Amino acid sequence: MYNELRSIGVNLNQIAHKVNQGESHEPHFDFLMDTWITIKGMIKQLTNDRQSG
């Protein structure tokens, strides 16, 4: 999970840099939505793990 979060962070930083330079966020929208779903799943998994053990 750590490696996946690290990869997500790197990609988000690259997108943020491009958007801050004036590039539209629209080409990255699908990635951003997929990332949001992935992070929500990770939070749910961590929450369930924490509650069960």
JSON list of C-alpha atoms in Angstrom, two decimals:
[
{"chain": "A", "resi": 1, "resn": "MET", "atom": "CA", "xyz": [0.00, 0.00, 0.00]},
{"chain": "A", "resi": 2, "resn": "TYR", "atom": "CA", "xyz": [2.91, 2.35, 0.75]},
{"chain": "A", "resi": 3, "resn": "ASN", "atom": "CA", "xyz": [4.27, 2.03, -2.80]},
{"chain": "A", "resi": 4, "resn": "GLU", "atom": "CA", "xyz": [0.86, 2.69, -4.31]},
{"chain": "A", "resi": 5, "resn": "LEU", "atom": "CA", "xyz": [0.38, 5.80, -2.16]},
{"chain": "A", "resi": 6, "resn": "ARG", "atom": "CA", "xyz": [3.87, 6.99, -3.08]},
{"chain": "A", "resi": 7, "resn": "SER", "atom": "CA", "xyz": [3.12, 6.56, -6.77]},
{"chain": "A", "resi": 8, "resn": "ILE", "atom": "CA", "xyz": [-0.19, 8.40, -6.43]},
{"chain": "A", "resi": 9, "resn": "GLY", "atom": "CA", "xyz": [1.60, 11.25, -4.64]},
{"chain": "A", "resi": 10, "resn": "VAL", "atom": "CA", "xyz": [4.22, 11.56, -7.36]},
{"chain": "A", "resi": 11, "resn": "ASN", "atom": "CA", "xyz": [1.57, 11.64, -10.09]},
{"chain": "A", "resi": 12, "resn": "LEU", "atom": "CA", "xyz": [-0.56, 14.16, -8.21]},
{"chain": "A", "resi": 13, "resn": "ASN", "atom": "CA", "xyz": [2.46, 16.42, -7.73]},
{"chain": "A", "resi": 14, "resn": "GLN", "atom": "CA", "xyz": [3.20, 16.28, -11.46]},
{"chain": "A", "resi": 15, "resn": "ILE", "atom": "CA", "xyz": [-0.40, 17.18, -12.32]},
{"chain": "A", "resi": 16, "resn": "ALA", "atom": "CA", "xyz": [-0.47, 19.97, -9.73]},
{"chain": "A", "resi": 17, "resn": "HIS", "atom": "CA", "xyz": [2.73, 21.42, -11.20]},
{"chain": "A", "resi": 18, "resn": "LYS", "atom": "CA", "xyz": [1.26, 21.39, -14.72]},
{"chain": "A", "resi": 19, "resn": "VAL", "atom": "CA", "xyz": [-2.03, 22.94, -13.61]},
{"chain": "A", "resi": 20, "resn": "ASN", "atom": "CA", "xyz": [-0.18, 25.61, -11.63]},
{"chain": "A", "resi": 21, "resn": "GLN", "atom": "CA", "xyz": [1.68, 26.48, -14.84]},
{"chain": "A", "resi": 22, "resn": "GLY", "atom": "CA", "xyz": [-1.63, 27.05, -16.58]},
{"chain": "A", "resi": 23, "resn": "GLU", "atom": "CA", "xyz": [-2.42, 23.67, -18.12]},
{"chain": "A", "resi": 24, "resn": "SER", "atom": "CA", "xyz": [-6.05, 22.59, -17.93]},
{"chain": "A", "resi": 25, "resn": "HIS", "atom": "CA", "xyz": [-6.99, 19.94, -15.41]},
{"chain": "A", "resi": 26, "resn": "GLU", "atom": "CA", "xyz": [-9.41, 18.35, -17.87]},
{"chain": "A", "resi": 27, "resn": "PRO", "atom": "CA", "xyz": [-6.88, 16.00, -19.55]},
{"chain": "A", "resi": 28, "resn": "HIS", "atom": "CA", "xyz": [-6.12, 14.60, -16.10]},
{"chain": "A", "resi": 29, "resn": "PHE", "atom": "CA", "xyz": [-9.70, 14.32, -14.87]},
{"chain": "A", "resi": 30, "resn": "ASP", "atom": "CA", "xyz": [-10.03, 10.55, -15.36]},
{"chain": "A", "resi": 31, "resn": "PHE", "atom": "CA", "xyz": [-6.79, 9.92, -13.47]},
{"chain": "A", "resi": 32, "resn": "LEU", "atom": "CA", "xyz": [-7.90, 12.23, -10.67]},
{"chain": "A", "resi": 33, "resn": "MET", "atom": "CA", "xyz": [-11.25, 10.45, -10.33]},
{"chain": "A", "resi": 34, "resn": "ASP", "atom": "CA", "xyz": [-9.61, 7.00, -10.40]},
{"chain": "A", "resi": 35, "resn": "THR", "atom": "CA", "xyz": [-7.15, 8.20, -7.77]},
{"chain": "A", "resi": 36, "resn": "TRP", "atom": "CA", "xyz": [-9.98, 9.47, -5.56]},
{"chain": "A", "resi": 37, "resn": "ILE", "atom": "CA", "xyz": [-11.71, 6.07, -5.78]},
{"chain": "A", "resi": 38, "resn": "THR", "atom": "CA", "xyz": [-8.45, 4.27, -4.98]},
{"chain": "A", "resi": 39, "resn": "ILE", "atom": "CA", "xyz": [-7.75, 6.46, -1.96]},
{"chain": "A", "resi": 40, "resn": "LYS", "atom": "CA", "xyz": [-11.31, 6.02, -0.67]},
{"chain": "A", "resi": 41, "resn": "GLY", "atom": "CA", "xyz": [-10.86, 2.24, -0.95]},
{"chain": "A", "resi": 42, "resn": "MET", "atom": "CA", "xyz": [-7.57, 2.40, 0.93]},
{"chain": "A", "resi": 43, "resn": "ILE", "atom": "CA", "xyz": [-9.15, 4.47, 3.70]},
{"chain": "A", "resi": 44, "resn": "LYS", "atom": "CA", "xyz": [-11.99, 1.97, 3.96]},
{"chain": "A", "resi": 45, "resn": "GLN", "atom": "CA", "xyz": [-9.53, -0.94, 4.13]},
{"chain": "A", "resi": 46, "resn": "LEU", "atom": "CA", "xyz": [-7.43, 0.76, 6.78]},
{"chain": "A", "resi": 47, "resn": "THR", "atom": "CA", "xyz": [-10.52, 1.64, 8.79]},
{"chain": "A", "resi": 48, "resn": "ASN", "atom": "CA", "xyz": [-11.80, -1.94, 8.63]},
{"chain": "A", "resi": 49, "resn": "ASP", "atom": "CA", "xyz": [-8.36, -3.30, 9.60]},
{"chain": "A", "resi": 50, "resn": "ARG", "atom": "CA", "xyz": [-8.21, -0.92, 12.53]},
{"chain": "A", "resi": 51, "resn": "GLN", "atom": "CA", "xyz": [-11.68, -1.85, 13.76]},
{"chain": "A", "resi": 52, "resn": "SER", "atom": "CA", "xyz": [-11.08, -5.59, 13.47]},
{"chain": "A", "resi": 53, "resn": "GLY", "atom": "CA", "xyz": [-7.74, -5.75, 15.07]}
]
